[in-house]
Amino acid sequence: MTEFFYQILLFFYNNLAFQNLGLAIIEISVITRIVTHPLTKQQLVQARKMREIQPKINALKVKHKGDNQALSQAQLALFKEHGVNPAGGCLPAIIPLVILIGLSGAVQHAFASNGDINAQFLIWDLSKPDTINVTGIPFALPGLLVIATAASQYFYSKLVMPTPPKVRKEDKPAEKEEKQDFMASFAEAQSSMMWMFPLLFLYIGTQWAAALPLYWTVTSVVSIAQHWQINRTSPKTS
């Protein structure tokens, strides 16, 4: 896989990026998001439908409490009625990670085997980790690019996080209790998920060559723009 991504990286570097590694990585990231846009749109539409029918799902849980088989059948019928596929939409999330892994090996191979690669992009040497060394601190601090990676991942996680069902005045007592229990557990899980990946990238970003935080930052920013555009233009389900 390393050789495959290395050849792709070289193609962009030599033919489309004016022998600028940073520009080549940006182009790979943007083109990947454009190519996978139909899958991303499908994923977001499915997620929106799931949010919109969540009150009905909660009502079914109350109605069929203690009967998992009846609940499962009722949920499947509800999903079919509204055209929802709960298992769909995983591919757009996996593709950027696969490319990140492939680029990791490709970048290392490029710097090890090709001394002519221009690693300078703006203020960064993309062959080295983007870190800041401060006197008196025994470890390297994340640089601007790594911080941008963590920040963009945080905002992306916040954007795609599902909205919990709201408690309404007309809800029955059992429905209100279930929604309140769900919202309590949801808030805890949401907080953990929103911070886990940004903090992970903040740490491992200091171990990577700066080329990889650059790729992930651009991927996250383009993904945020795609989500905003799709959510703004896609019609709601009835």
CSV table of C-alpha atoms in Angstrom, one decimal:
chain,number,residue,atom,x,y,z
A,1,MET,CA,0.0,0.0,0.0
A,2,THR,CA,2.9,2.3,0.7
A,3,GLU,CA,4.2,2.1,-2.9
A,4,PHE,CA,0.7,2.8,-4.3
A,5,PHE,CA,0.2,6.0,-2.2
A,6,TYR,CA,3.8,7.0,-2.9
A,7,GLN,CA,3.2,6.9,-6.6
A,8,ILE,CA,0.0,8.9,-6.2
A,9,LEU,CA,1.9,11.5,-4.1
A,10,LEU,CA,4.7,11.7,-6.7
A,11,PHE,CA,2.2,12.2,-9.5
A,12,PHE,CA,0.5,15.1,-7.7
A,13,TYR,CA,3.8,16.5,-6.6
A,14,ASN,CA,5.4,16.4,-10.1
A,15,ASN,CA,2.4,17.2,-12.3
A,16,LEU,CA,-0.3,19.1,-10.4
A,17,ALA,CA,1.4,20.8,-7.5
A,18,PHE,CA,4.5,22.6,-9.0
A,19,GLN,CA,6.7,20.3,-7.0
A,20,ASN,CA,5.3,21.6,-3.8
A,21,LEU,CA,4.6,18.8,-1.3
A,22,GLY,CA,2.2,20.8,0.8
A,23,LEU,CA,0.1,21.8,-2.2
A,24,ALA,CA,0.1,18.1,-3.4
A,25,ILE,CA,-1.2,17.0,0.0
A,26,ILE,CA,-3.9,19.7,-0.1
A,27,GLU,CA,-5.0,18.6,-3.6
A,28,ILE,CA,-5.2,14.9,-2.6
A,29,SER,CA,-7.3,15.8,0.4
A,30,VAL,CA,-9.7,18.1,-1.5
A,31,ILE,CA,-10.1,15.8,-4.5
A,32,THR,CA,-10.8,12.8,-2.2
A,33,ARG,CA,-13.5,14.7,-0.4
A,34,ILE,CA,-15.0,15.8,-3.8
A,35,VAL,CA,-15.0,12.2,-5.1
A,36,THR,CA,-16.6,10.8,-2.0
A,37,HIS,CA,-19.1,13.7,-1.8
A,38,PRO,CA,-22.1,11.5,-3.0
A,39,LEU,CA,-21.3,9.0,-0.2
A,40,THR,CA,-20.9,11.8,2.3
A,41,LYS,CA,-24.3,13.3,1.3
A,42,GLN,CA,-26.0,9.9,1.7
A,43,GLN,CA,-24.4,9.5,5.1
A,44,LEU,CA,-25.6,12.9,6.3
A,45,VAL,CA,-29.1,12.4,4.9
A,46,GLN,CA,-29.4,9.1,6.7
A,47,ALA,CA,-28.2,10.7,9.9
A,48,ARG,CA,-30.7,13.5,9.6
A,49,LYS,CA,-33.5,11.0,9.0
A,50,MET,CA,-32.5,9.1,12.1
A,51,ARG,CA,-32.6,12.3,14.2
A,52,GLU,CA,-36.0,13.2,12.8
A,53,ILE,CA,-37.6,9.9,13.6
A,54,GLN,CA,-35.9,9.6,17.0
A,55,PRO,CA,-39.1,10.6,18.9
A,56,LYS,CA,-40.9,7.8,17.1
A,57,ILE,CA,-38.2,5.4,18.0
A,58,ASN,CA,-38.4,6.5,21.7
A,59,ALA,CA,-42.2,5.9,21.6
A,60,LEU,CA,-41.7,2.4,20.3
A,61,LYS,CA,-39.2,1.7,23.1
A,62,VAL,CA,-41.9,2.7,25.6
A,63,LYS,CA,-44.6,0.8,23.8
A,64,HIS,CA,-42.6,-2.5,23.5
A,65,LYS,CA,-40.6,-2.2,26.7
A,66,GLY,CA,-39.5,-5.7,27.7
A,67,ASP,CA,-40.2,-7.2,24.3
A,68,ASN,CA,-37.0,-6.9,22.3
A,69,GLN,CA,-38.3,-8.9,19.4
A,70,ALA,CA,-41.4,-6.8,18.9
A,71,LEU,CA,-39.3,-3.6,19.3
A,72,SER,CA,-36.9,-4.8,16.7
A,73,GLN,CA,-39.7,-5.6,14.2
A,74,ALA,CA,-41.4,-2.2,14.9
A,75,GLN,CA,-38.1,-0.3,14.4
A,76,LEU,CA,-37.4,-2.1,11.1
A,77,ALA,CA,-40.8,-1.2,9.9
A,78,LEU,CA,-40.3,2.4,10.9
A,79,PHE,CA,-36.9,2.5,9.1
A,80,LYS,CA,-38.4,1.0,6.0
A,81,GLU,CA,-41.3,3.6,6.1
A,82,HIS,CA,-38.9,6.5,6.2
A,83,GLY,CA,-36.2,5.1,4.0
A,84,VAL,CA,-33.6,4.9,6.8
A,85,ASN,CA,-30.6,2.5,6.7
A,86,PRO,CA,-29.0,2.7,10.2
A,87,ALA,CA,-25.9,0.7,9.0
A,88,GLY,CA,-25.3,2.9,5.9
A,89,GLY,CA,-22.8,5.7,5.6
A,90,CYS,CA,-19.7,4.2,7.2
A,91,LEU,CA,-17.5,4.4,4.1
A,92,PRO,CA,-17.0,8.2,4.0
A,93,ALA,CA,-15.6,8.1,7.5
A,94,ILE,CA,-13.3,5.2,6.7
A,95,ILE,CA,-11.8,6.5,3.4
A,96,PRO,CA,-9.9,9.5,5.0
A,97,LEU,CA,-8.4,7.2,7.6
A,98,VAL,CA,-7.2,4.7,5.0
A,99,ILE,CA,-5.6,7.6,3.0
A,100,LEU,CA,-4.0,8.9,6.2
A,101,ILE,CA,-2.4,5.5,6.9
A,102,GLY,CA,-1.3,5.3,3.2
A,103,LEU,CA,0.1,8.8,3.2
A,104,SER,CA,2.0,8.1,6.4
A,105,GLY,CA,4.0,5.4,4.7
A,106,ALA,CA,4.3,7.3,1.4
A,107,VAL,CA,5.7,10.4,3.1
A,108,GLN,CA,8.3,8.4,5.0
A,109,HIS,CA,9.3,6.6,1.9
A,110,ALA,CA,9.5,9.9,-0.1
A,111,PHE,CA,11.8,11.5,2.4
A,112,ALA,CA,13.9,8.4,2.8
A,113,SER,CA,14.4,7.6,-0.9
A,114,ASN,CA,14.1,10.9,-2.7
A,115,GLY,CA,16.3,13.7,-1.5
A,116,ASP,CA,14.9,16.1,-4.1
A,117,ILE,CA,11.4,16.3,-2.5
A,118,ASN,CA,10.8,19.9,-1.4
A,119,ALA,CA,9.4,19.6,2.1
A,120,GLN,CA,9.1,23.3,2.8
A,121,PHE,CA,5.5,24.6,2.8
A,122,LEU,CA,4.9,28.1,4.2
A,123,ILE,CA,6.5,28.1,7.6
A,124,TRP,CA,6.6,24.3,8.0
A,125,ASP,CA,9.1,21.6,7.2
A,126,LEU,CA,6.7,18.9,6.3
A,127,SER,CA,9.3,16.2,6.8
A,128,LYS,CA,9.5,17.0,10.6
A,129,PRO,CA,7.0,17.1,13.4
A,130,ASP,CA,5.4,20.5,14.0
A,131,THR,CA,6.4,21.0,17.5
A,132,ILE,CA,7.7,23.8,19.8
A,133,ASN,CA,10.5,23.2,22.3
A,134,VAL,CA,10.4,25.4,25.4
A,135,THR,CA,13.2,25.7,27.9
A,136,GLY,CA,12.3,24.0,31.1
A,137,ILE,CA,9.5,21.8,29.6
A,138,PRO,CA,10.8,18.2,29.2
A,139,PHE,CA,8.6,17.4,26.2
A,140,ALA,CA,7.8,19.1,22.8
A,141,LEU,CA,4.6,21.2,22.6
A,142,PRO,CA,2.3,21.0,19.6
A,143,GLY,CA,2.8,23.6,16.9
A,144,LEU,CA,0.3,25.7,15.1
A,145,LEU,CA,-0.5,23.0,12.5
A,146,VAL,CA,-1.1,20.3,15.1
A,147,ILE,CA,-3.3,22.6,17.1
A,148,ALA,CA,-5.2,23.4,13.9
A,149,THR,CA,-5.7,19.7,13.3
A,150,ALA,CA,-7.1,19.2,16.8
A,151,ALA,CA,-9.3,22.3,16.6
A,152,SER,CA,-10.8,21.3,13.2
A,153,GLN,CA,-11.4,17.8,14.4
A,154,TYR,CA,-13.2,19.2,17.5
A,155,PHE,CA,-15.5,21.4,15.4
A,156,TYR,CA,-16.2,18.5,13.0
A,157,SER,CA,-17.1,16.2,15.8
A,158,LYS,CA,-19.4,18.8,17.3
A,159,LEU,CA,-21.0,19.3,13.9
A,160,VAL,CA,-21.8,15.6,13.3
A,161,MET,CA,-22.8,14.8,16.8
A,162,PRO,CA,-26.5,13.7,16.8
A,163,THR,CA,-29.0,15.9,18.6
A,164,PRO,CA,-30.8,14.2,21.6
A,165,PRO,CA,-34.6,14.1,21.6
A,166,LYS,CA,-36.2,17.0,23.4
A,167,VAL,CA,-38.7,16.6,26.2
A,168,ARG,CA,-42.1,18.0,25.1
A,169,LYS,CA,-45.1,19.0,27.2
A,170,GLU,CA,-47.3,16.6,25.4
A,171,ASP,CA,-45.0,13.6,26.1
A,172,LYS,CA,-46.4,10.9,28.4
A,173,PRO,CA,-44.7,10.5,31.8
A,174,ALA,CA,-43.0,7.3,30.6
A,175,GLU,CA,-41.7,9.0,27.5
A,176,LYS,CA,-40.4,11.9,29.5
A,177,GLU,CA,-38.6,9.6,31.9
A,178,GLU,CA,-37.0,7.7,29.1
A,179,LYS,CA,-35.9,10.8,27.2
A,180,GLN,CA,-34.4,12.3,30.4
A,181,ASP,CA,-32.4,9.1,31.1
A,182,PHE,CA,-31.3,9.0,27.4
A,183,MET,CA,-30.2,12.7,27.5
A,184,ALA,CA,-28.2,12.2,30.7
A,185,SER,CA,-26.3,9.3,29.2
A,186,PHE,CA,-26.1,11.0,25.8
A,187,ALA,CA,-24.5,14.2,27.3
A,188,GLU,CA,-21.8,12.1,29.0
A,189,ALA,CA,-21.0,10.1,25.8
A,190,GLN,CA,-21.1,13.3,23.7
A,191,SER,CA,-18.6,15.0,25.9
A,192,SER,CA,-16.2,12.1,25.7
A,193,MET,CA,-16.5,11.7,22.0
A,194,MET,CA,-16.1,15.4,21.2
A,195,TRP,CA,-12.8,15.6,23.1
A,196,MET,CA,-11.4,12.1,22.6
A,197,PHE,CA,-10.3,12.5,18.9
A,198,PRO,CA,-9.1,16.1,19.1
A,199,LEU,CA,-6.9,15.2,22.1
A,200,LEU,CA,-5.7,12.1,20.3
A,201,PHE,CA,-4.7,14.1,17.3
A,202,LEU,CA,-3.1,16.7,19.5
A,203,TYR,CA,-0.8,14.0,20.9
A,204,ILE,CA,0.0,11.9,17.9
A,205,GLY,CA,0.3,15.0,15.7
A,206,THR,CA,3.5,15.8,17.6
A,207,GLN,CA,4.9,12.4,16.5
A,208,TRP,CA,4.0,12.7,12.9
A,209,ALA,CA,5.8,14.5,10.1
A,210,ALA,CA,3.9,17.8,9.6
A,211,ALA,CA,2.6,16.6,6.2
A,212,LEU,CA,0.1,14.4,8.0
A,213,PRO,CA,-1.5,17.0,10.3
A,214,LEU,CA,-1.7,19.2,7.1
A,215,TYR,CA,-3.7,16.5,5.3
A,216,TRP,CA,-6.1,15.9,8.3
A,217,THR,CA,-6.7,19.6,8.9
A,218,VAL,CA,-7.6,20.2,5.2
A,219,THR,CA,-9.8,17.0,5.3
A,220,SER,CA,-11.6,18.2,8.4
A,221,VAL,CA,-12.2,21.8,7.1
A,222,VAL,CA,-13.5,20.5,3.7
A,223,SER,CA,-15.7,18.0,5.6
A,224,ILE,CA,-17.2,20.8,7.7
A,225,ALA,CA,-18.0,22.8,4.6
A,226,GLN,CA,-19.6,19.8,3.0
A,227,HIS,CA,-21.7,19.1,6.0
A,228,TRP,CA,-22.9,22.7,6.2
A,229,GLN,CA,-23.8,22.8,2.5
A,230,ILE,CA,-25.6,19.4,2.6
A,231,ASN,CA,-27.5,20.3,5.8
A,232,ARG,CA,-28.5,23.6,4.3
A,233,THR,CA,-29.8,22.3,0.9
A,234,SER,CA,-31.2,18.8,1.7
A,235,PRO,CA,-34.9,18.7,2.3
A,236,LYS,CA,-36.2,17.4,5.6
A,237,THR,CA,-38.2,14.2,5.8
A,238,SER,CA,-41.8,14.4,6.6
